[in-house]
Coordinates of C-alpha atoms and ligand atoms in Angstrom, one line a residue:
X1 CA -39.1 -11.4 -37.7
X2 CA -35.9 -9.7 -39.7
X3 CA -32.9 -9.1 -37.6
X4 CA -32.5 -5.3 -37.4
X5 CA -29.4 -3.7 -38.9
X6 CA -28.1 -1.9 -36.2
X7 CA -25.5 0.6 -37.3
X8 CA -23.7 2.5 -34.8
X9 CA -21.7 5.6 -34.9
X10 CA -18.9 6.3 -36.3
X11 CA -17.5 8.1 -33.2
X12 CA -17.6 4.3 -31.3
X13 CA -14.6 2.8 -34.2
X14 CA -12.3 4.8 -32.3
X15 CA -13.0 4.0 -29.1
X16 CA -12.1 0.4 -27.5
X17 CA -14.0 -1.0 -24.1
X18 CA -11.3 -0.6 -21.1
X19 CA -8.9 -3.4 -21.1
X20 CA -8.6 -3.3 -17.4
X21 CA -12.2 -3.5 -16.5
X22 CA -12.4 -6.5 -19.0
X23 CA -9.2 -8.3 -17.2
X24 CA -10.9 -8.1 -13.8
X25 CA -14.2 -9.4 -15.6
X26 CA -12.3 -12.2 -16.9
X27 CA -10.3 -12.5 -13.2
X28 CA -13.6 -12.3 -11.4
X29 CA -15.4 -15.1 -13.9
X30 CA -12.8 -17.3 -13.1
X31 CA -13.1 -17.0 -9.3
X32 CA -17.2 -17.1 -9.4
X33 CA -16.1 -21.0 -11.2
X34 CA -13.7 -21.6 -8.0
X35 CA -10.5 -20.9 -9.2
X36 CA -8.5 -19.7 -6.8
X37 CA -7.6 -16.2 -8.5
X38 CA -4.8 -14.0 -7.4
X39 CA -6.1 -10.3 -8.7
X40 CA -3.5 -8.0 -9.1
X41 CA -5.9 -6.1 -11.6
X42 CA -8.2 -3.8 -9.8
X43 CA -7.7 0.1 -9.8
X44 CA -9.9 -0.1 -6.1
X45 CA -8.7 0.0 -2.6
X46 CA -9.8 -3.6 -1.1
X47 CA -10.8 -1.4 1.8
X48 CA -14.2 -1.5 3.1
X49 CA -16.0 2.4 2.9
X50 CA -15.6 4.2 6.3
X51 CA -18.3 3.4 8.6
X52 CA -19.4 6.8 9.5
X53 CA -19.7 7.8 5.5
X54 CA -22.0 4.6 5.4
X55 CA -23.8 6.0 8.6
X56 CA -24.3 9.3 6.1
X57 CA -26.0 7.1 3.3
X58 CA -28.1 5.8 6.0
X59 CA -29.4 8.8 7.6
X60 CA -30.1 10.6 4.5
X61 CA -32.2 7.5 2.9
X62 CA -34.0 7.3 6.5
X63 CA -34.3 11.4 6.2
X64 CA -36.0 11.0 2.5
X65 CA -33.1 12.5 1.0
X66 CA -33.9 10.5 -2.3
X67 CA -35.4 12.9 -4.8
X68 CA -33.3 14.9 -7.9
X69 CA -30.8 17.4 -6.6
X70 CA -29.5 20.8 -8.8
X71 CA -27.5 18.8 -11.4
X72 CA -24.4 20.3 -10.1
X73 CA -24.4 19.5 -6.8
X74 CA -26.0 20.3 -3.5
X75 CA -24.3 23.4 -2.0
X76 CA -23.3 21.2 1.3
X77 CA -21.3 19.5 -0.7
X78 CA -19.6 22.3 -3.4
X79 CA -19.2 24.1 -0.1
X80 CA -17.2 21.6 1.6
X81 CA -15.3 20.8 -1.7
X82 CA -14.8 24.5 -2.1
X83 CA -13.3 24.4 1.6
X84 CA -11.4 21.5 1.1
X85 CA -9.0 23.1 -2.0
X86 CA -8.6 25.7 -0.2
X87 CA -7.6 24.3 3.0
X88 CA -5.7 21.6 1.4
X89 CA -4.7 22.3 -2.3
X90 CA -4.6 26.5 -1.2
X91 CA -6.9 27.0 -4.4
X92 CA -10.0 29.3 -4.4
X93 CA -13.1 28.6 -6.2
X94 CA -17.0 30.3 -6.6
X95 CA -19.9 27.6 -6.4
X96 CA -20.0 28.4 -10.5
X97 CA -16.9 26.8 -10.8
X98 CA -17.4 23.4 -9.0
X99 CA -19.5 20.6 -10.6
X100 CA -20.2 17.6 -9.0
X101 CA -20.6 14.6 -10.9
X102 CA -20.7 10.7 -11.0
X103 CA -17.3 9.8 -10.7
X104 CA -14.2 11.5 -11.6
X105 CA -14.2 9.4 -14.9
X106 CA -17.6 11.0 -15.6
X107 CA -16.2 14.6 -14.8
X108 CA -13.4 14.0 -17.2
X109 CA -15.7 12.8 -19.8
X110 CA -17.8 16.3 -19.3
X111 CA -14.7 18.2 -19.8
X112 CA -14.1 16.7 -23.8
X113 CA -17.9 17.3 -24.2
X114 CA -17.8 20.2 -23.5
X115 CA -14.1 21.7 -24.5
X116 CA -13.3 19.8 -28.4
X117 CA -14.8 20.4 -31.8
X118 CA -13.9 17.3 -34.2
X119 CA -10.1 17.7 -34.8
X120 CA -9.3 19.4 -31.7
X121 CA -5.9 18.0 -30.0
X122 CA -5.5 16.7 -26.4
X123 CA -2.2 16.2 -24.8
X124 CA -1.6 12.9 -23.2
X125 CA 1.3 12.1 -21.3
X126 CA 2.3 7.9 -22.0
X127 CA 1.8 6.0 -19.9
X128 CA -1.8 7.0 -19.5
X129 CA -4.5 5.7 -17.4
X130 CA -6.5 3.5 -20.8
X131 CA -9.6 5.7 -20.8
X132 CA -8.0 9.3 -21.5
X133 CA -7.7 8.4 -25.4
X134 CA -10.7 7.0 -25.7
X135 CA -12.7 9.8 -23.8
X136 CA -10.6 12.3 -25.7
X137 CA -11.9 10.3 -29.3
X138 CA -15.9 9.6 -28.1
X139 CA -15.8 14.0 -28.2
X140 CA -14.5 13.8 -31.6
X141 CA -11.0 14.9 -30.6
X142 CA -7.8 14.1 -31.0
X143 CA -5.4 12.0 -28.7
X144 CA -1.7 13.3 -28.9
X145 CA 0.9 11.2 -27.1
X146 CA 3.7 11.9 -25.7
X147 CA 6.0 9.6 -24.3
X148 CA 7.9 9.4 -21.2
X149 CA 10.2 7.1 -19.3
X150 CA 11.0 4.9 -16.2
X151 CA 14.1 6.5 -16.8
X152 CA 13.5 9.7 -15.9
X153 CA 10.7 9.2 -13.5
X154 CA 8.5 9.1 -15.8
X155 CA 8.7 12.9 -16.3
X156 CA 7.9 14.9 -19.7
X157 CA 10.4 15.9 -21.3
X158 CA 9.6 20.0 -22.1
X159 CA 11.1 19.9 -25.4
X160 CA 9.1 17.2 -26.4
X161 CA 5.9 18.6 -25.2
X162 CA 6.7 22.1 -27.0
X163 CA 7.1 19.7 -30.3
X164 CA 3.5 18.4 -29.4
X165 CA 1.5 21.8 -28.9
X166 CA 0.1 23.1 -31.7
X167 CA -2.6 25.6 -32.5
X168 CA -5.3 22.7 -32.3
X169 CA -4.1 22.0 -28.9
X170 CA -7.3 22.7 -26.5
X171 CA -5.6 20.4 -23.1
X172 CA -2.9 18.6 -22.1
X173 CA -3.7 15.7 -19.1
X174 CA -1.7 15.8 -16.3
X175 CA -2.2 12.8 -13.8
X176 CA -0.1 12.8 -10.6
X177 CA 0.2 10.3 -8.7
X178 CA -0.2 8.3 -11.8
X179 CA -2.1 5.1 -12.8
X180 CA -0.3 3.1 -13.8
X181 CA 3.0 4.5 -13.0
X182 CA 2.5 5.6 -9.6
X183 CA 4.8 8.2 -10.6
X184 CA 4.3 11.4 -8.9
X185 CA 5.4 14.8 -10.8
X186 CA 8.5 16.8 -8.8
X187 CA 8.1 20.6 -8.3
X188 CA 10.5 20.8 -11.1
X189 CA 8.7 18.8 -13.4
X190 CA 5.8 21.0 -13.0
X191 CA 7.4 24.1 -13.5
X192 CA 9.0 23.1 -16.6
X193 CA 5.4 21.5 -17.8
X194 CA 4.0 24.9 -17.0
X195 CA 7.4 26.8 -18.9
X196 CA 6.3 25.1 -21.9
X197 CA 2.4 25.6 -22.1
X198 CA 2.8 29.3 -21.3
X199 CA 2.1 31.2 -24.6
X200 CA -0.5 28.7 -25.8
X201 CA -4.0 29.1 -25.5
X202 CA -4.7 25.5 -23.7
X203 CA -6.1 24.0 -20.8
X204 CA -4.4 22.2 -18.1
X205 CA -6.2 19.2 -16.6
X206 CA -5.2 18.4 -13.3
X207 CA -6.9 14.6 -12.6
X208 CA -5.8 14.3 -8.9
X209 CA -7.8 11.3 -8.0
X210 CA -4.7 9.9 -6.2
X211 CA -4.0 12.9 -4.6
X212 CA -4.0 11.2 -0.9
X213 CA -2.2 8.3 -1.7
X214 CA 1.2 9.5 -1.8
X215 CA 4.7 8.0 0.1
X216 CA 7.0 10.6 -0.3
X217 CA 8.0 13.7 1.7
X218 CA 6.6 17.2 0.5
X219 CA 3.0 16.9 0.7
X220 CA 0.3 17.2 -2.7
X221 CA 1.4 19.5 -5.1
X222 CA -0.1 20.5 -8.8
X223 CA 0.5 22.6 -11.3
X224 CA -2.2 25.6 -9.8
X225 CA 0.3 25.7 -6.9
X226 CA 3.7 25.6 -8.7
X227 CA 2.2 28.0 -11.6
X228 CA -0.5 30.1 -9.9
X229 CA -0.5 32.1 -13.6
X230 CA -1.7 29.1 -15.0
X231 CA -4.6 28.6 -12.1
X232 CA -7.2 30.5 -14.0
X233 CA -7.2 27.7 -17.2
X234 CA -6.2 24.9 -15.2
X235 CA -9.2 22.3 -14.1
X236 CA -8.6 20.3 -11.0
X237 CA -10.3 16.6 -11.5
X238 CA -10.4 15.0 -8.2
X239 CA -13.1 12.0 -6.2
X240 CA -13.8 10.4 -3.3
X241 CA -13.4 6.6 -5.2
X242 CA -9.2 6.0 -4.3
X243 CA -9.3 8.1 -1.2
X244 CA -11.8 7.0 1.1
X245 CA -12.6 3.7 -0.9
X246 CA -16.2 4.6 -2.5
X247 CA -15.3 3.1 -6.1
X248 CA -19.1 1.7 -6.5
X249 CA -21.2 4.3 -5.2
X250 CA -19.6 6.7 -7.8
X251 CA -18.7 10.2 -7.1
X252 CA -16.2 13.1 -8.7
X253 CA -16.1 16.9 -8.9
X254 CA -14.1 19.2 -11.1
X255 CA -13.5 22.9 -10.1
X256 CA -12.0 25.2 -13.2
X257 CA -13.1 28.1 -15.0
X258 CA -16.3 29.2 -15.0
X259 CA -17.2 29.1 -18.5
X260 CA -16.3 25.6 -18.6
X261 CA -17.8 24.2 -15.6
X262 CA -21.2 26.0 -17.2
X263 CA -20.5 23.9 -20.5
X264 CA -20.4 21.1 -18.1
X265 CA -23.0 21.6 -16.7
X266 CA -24.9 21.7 -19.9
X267 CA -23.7 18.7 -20.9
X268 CA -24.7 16.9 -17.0
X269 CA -28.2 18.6 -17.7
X270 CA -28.9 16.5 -20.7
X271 CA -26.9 13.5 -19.9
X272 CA -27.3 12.6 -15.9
X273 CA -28.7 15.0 -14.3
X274 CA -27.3 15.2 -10.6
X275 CA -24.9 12.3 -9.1
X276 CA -26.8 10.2 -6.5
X277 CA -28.3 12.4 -3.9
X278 CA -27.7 10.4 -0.3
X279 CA -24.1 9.7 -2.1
X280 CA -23.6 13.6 -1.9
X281 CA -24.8 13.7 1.5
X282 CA -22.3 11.0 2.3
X283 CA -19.4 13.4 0.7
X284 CA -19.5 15.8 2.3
X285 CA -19.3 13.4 5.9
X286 CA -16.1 12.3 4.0
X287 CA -14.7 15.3 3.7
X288 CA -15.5 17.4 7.0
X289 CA -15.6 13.8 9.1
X290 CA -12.7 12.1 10.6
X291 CA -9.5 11.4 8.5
X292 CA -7.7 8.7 10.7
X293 CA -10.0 6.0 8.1
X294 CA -7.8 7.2 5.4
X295 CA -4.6 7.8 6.9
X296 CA -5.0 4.3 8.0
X297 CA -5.5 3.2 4.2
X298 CA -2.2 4.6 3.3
X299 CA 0.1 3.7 6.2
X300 CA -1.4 0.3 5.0
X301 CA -1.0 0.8 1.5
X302 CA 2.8 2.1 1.9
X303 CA 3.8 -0.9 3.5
X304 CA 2.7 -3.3 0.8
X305 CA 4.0 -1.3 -1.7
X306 CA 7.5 -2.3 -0.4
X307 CA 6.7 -5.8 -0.2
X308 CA 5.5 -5.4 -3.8
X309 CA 7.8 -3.4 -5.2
X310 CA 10.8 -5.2 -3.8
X311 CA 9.4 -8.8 -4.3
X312 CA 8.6 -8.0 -8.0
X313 CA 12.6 -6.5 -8.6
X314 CA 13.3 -9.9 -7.1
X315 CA 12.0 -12.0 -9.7
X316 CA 14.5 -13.0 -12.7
X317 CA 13.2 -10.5 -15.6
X318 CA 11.1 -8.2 -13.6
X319 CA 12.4 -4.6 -12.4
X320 CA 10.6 -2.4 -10.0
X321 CA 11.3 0.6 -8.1
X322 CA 9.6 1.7 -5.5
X323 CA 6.1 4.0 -6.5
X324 CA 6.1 7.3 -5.2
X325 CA 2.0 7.1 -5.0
X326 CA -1.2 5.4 -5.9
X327 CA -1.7 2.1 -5.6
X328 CA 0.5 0.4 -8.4
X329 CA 3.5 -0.8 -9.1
X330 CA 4.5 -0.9 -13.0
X331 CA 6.8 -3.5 -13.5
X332 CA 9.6 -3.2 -16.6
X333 CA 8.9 -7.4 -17.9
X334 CA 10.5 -6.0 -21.3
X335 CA 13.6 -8.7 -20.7
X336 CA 10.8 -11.7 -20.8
X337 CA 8.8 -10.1 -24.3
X338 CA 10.2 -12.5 -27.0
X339 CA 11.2 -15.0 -24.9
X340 CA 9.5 -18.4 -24.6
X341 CA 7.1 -20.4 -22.3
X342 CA 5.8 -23.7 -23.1
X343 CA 7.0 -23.5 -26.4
X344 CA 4.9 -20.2 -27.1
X345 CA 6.5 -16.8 -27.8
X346 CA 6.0 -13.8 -25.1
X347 CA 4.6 -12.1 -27.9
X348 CA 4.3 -8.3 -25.9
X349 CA 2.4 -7.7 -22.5
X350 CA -1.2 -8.9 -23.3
X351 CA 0.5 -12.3 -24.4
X352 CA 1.9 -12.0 -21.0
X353 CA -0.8 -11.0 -18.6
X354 CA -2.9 -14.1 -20.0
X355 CA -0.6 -17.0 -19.8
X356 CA -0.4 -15.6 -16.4
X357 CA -3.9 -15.7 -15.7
X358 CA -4.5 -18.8 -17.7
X359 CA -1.5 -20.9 -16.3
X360 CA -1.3 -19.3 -12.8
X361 CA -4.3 -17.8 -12.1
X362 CA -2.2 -14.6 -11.9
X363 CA -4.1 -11.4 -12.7
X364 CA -2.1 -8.6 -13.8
X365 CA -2.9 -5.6 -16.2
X366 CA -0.9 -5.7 -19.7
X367 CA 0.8 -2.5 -20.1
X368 CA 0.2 -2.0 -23.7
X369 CA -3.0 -0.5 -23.3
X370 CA -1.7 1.8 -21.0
X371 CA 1.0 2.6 -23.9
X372 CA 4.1 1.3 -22.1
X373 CA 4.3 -2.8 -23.8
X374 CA 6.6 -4.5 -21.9
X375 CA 5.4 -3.9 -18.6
X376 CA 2.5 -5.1 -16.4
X377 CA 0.9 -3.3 -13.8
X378 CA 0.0 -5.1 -10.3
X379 CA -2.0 -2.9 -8.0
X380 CA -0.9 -3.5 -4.5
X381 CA -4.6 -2.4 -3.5
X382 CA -4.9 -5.8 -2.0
X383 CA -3.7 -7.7 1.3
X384 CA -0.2 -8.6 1.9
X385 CA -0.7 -12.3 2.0
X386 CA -2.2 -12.2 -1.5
X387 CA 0.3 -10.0 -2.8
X388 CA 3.1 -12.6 -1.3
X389 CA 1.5 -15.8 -3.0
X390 CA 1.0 -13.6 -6.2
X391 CA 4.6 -12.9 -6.3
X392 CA 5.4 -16.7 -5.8
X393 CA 3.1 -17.9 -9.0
X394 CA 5.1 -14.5 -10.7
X395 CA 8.3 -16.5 -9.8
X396 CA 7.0 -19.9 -10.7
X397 CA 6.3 -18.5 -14.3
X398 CA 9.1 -17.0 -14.7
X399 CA 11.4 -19.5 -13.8
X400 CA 9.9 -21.8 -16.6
X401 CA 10.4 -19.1 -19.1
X402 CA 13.2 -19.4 -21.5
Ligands
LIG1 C1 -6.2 8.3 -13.3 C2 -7.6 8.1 -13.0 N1 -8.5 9.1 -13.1 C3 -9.8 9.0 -12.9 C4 -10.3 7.7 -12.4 C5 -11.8 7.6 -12.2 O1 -12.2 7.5 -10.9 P1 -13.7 7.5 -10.5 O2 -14.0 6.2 -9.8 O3 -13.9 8.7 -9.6 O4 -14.5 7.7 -11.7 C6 -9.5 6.6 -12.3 C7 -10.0 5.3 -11.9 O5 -9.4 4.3 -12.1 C8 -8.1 6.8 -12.5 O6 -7.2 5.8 -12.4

């Protein structure tokens, strides 16, 4: 038989697959072998999912609860979304202006479909969690980065954003807590973030997936609450993966203006459909059930963020401050780039992350794909003994670099 020419489109050049899910592939490959693989890779809480949200999947599989839903959601659960912003984020919402999704990722990806026309510009603040560009690109738009620092928090700086809006800018990204930085936005920060977009005709995404993973005094904040102008074009993004550890079983929701929620929805229609129905029912047990699962999480995850944070500043070449949320700790390496180990150059981070994984069975993201080379990311996700004996192979490596 011929081989079949399969061309592709030209909307998939732009796009690259997502460096960390390849790293933990290559991680995980190496562990199915036997290797005994420190992961310092994943972007998932090693948490098992609450038991009572697994009762919920249960019952509603033993109830029969397994045909399609409305594609946006089952009003159980937009209800108890709808009553969690307002109880928690004090932002009101209609049922029209909620979709429920597969994933947050998959809500984000429904907000490009459905906002950009090919040349259209989204804002993206770097670093960036690796699949806003390429989401932003697969809807024909534009990525637009700009850069911020370890220096200042990792906070815009205004005047550099009002140099990066332009008339063809439709959104700007905001992610806080970050991934990768952990970085969390001050009041401040926001305010002067909403200064600057005021007077341009844009929307603000608010992806607050790590919303509930924060170690710092002052509560959740986003730019709805700061700005409450800016509420009406601002699109919250938010999940139940990171918070109550249900990664796999894939489920998001955005809540914004009506108009776009509908084009959305359109897009959902033809694409999905509705996210898995007993998953839905298991939401909303998540979110009207018992918190003391979760707060558990992150008095666990706060304490290994210290042991993390402070074993990696220890390390000779390595600086970290302590996060102020999510699960990662982004680690400045730029004094071991162009520096030597076993007679090879430390070319940039990628270099990096694999003679680590090669040589020490040390999994750690590269941060060029995140747009911040020299540094890695470890993700602290995981138990304190593994963190510990990562950290020691970190210090072995390092200690042969010269
Ligand atoms: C910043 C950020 N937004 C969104 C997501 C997507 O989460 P979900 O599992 O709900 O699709 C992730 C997952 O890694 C993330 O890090």
């Amino acid at each position: 038989m011929n081989a079949v020419m399969i061309k592709l489109a030209n909307r998939l050049k732009s796009a690259k697959p997502s460096p960390t899910l390849a790293l933990n592939a290559k991680a995980k490959a190496l562990a199915a072998k036997g290797a005994d693989v420190v992961s310092f890779a994943a972007g998932e809480p090693d948490f098992d999912t609450p038991a009572h949200i697994k009762d919920a999947i249960k019952a509603a599989l033993d109830a029969g609860f397994t045909k399609y839903t409305a594609t946006g959601g089952i009003p159980e659960l937009k209800a108890a979304i709808i009553d969690k912003l307002k109880a928690e984020n004090r932002l009101e919402y209609a049922p029209d202006q909620v979709l429920v999704s597969v994933g947050a990722k998959h809500s984000l990806y429904n907000i490009f479909q459905a906002l950009l026309s090919p040349g259209d510009e989204v804002i993206i603040f770097s670093p960036y969690w690796v699949s806003y560009p390429d989401m932003v690109r697969l809807a024909d738009g534009e990525p637009v980065i700009v850069e911020t620092s370890a220096h200042n928090n990792w906070a815009p700086d205004p005047a550099q954003l009002r140099k990066a809006l332009t008339p063809r800018t439709r959104a700007v990204i905001l992610n806080s807590p970050s991934n990768p930085t952990g970085g969390v936005y001050s009041r401040q920060t926001l305010l002067d973030i909403a200064e600057a977009v005021r007077g341009h005709d844009c929307l603000l995404i608010s992806d607050d997936i790590y919303e509930r993973l924060l170690y710092v005094e002052g509560g959740f904040q986003n730019i709805a609450n700061v700005a409450p102008d800016l509420a009406p074009r601002t699109v919250v993004v938010n999940g139940f993966s990171k918070a109550y550890a249900m990664t796999g079983l894939r489920l998001g929701y955005a809540a914004g203006p009506k108009e776009l929620i509908a084009g959305m929805q359109m897009v959902q229609d033809q694409s999905t459909s509705n996210a898995t129905s007993v998953i839905q029912k298991a939401a909303v047990t998540a979110l009207k059930g018992p918190q003391e699962p979760l707060d558990a999480m992150v008095k666990e995850y706060a304490k290994r963020r210290v042991v993390m944070a402070d074993g990696l500043s220890k390390i000779s070449g390595v600086k970290c401050p302590r996060p102020d949320g999510a699960f990662y700790c982004f680690a400045d390496v730029g004094e071991l780039i162009g520096k030597s180990y076993k007679g090879q150059t430390i070319t940039g981070s990628i270099k990096l992350s694999e003679m680590l994984l090669e040589d020490f069975l040390l999994a750690a993201v590269p941060g060029e794909p995140f747009g911040a080379d020299g540094y890695l990311r470890f993700s602290f996700a995981t138990s304190q003994a593994i963190i510990e004996k990562g950290l020691g192979r970190l210090a072995e490596f390092t200690a042969k670099v010269s």
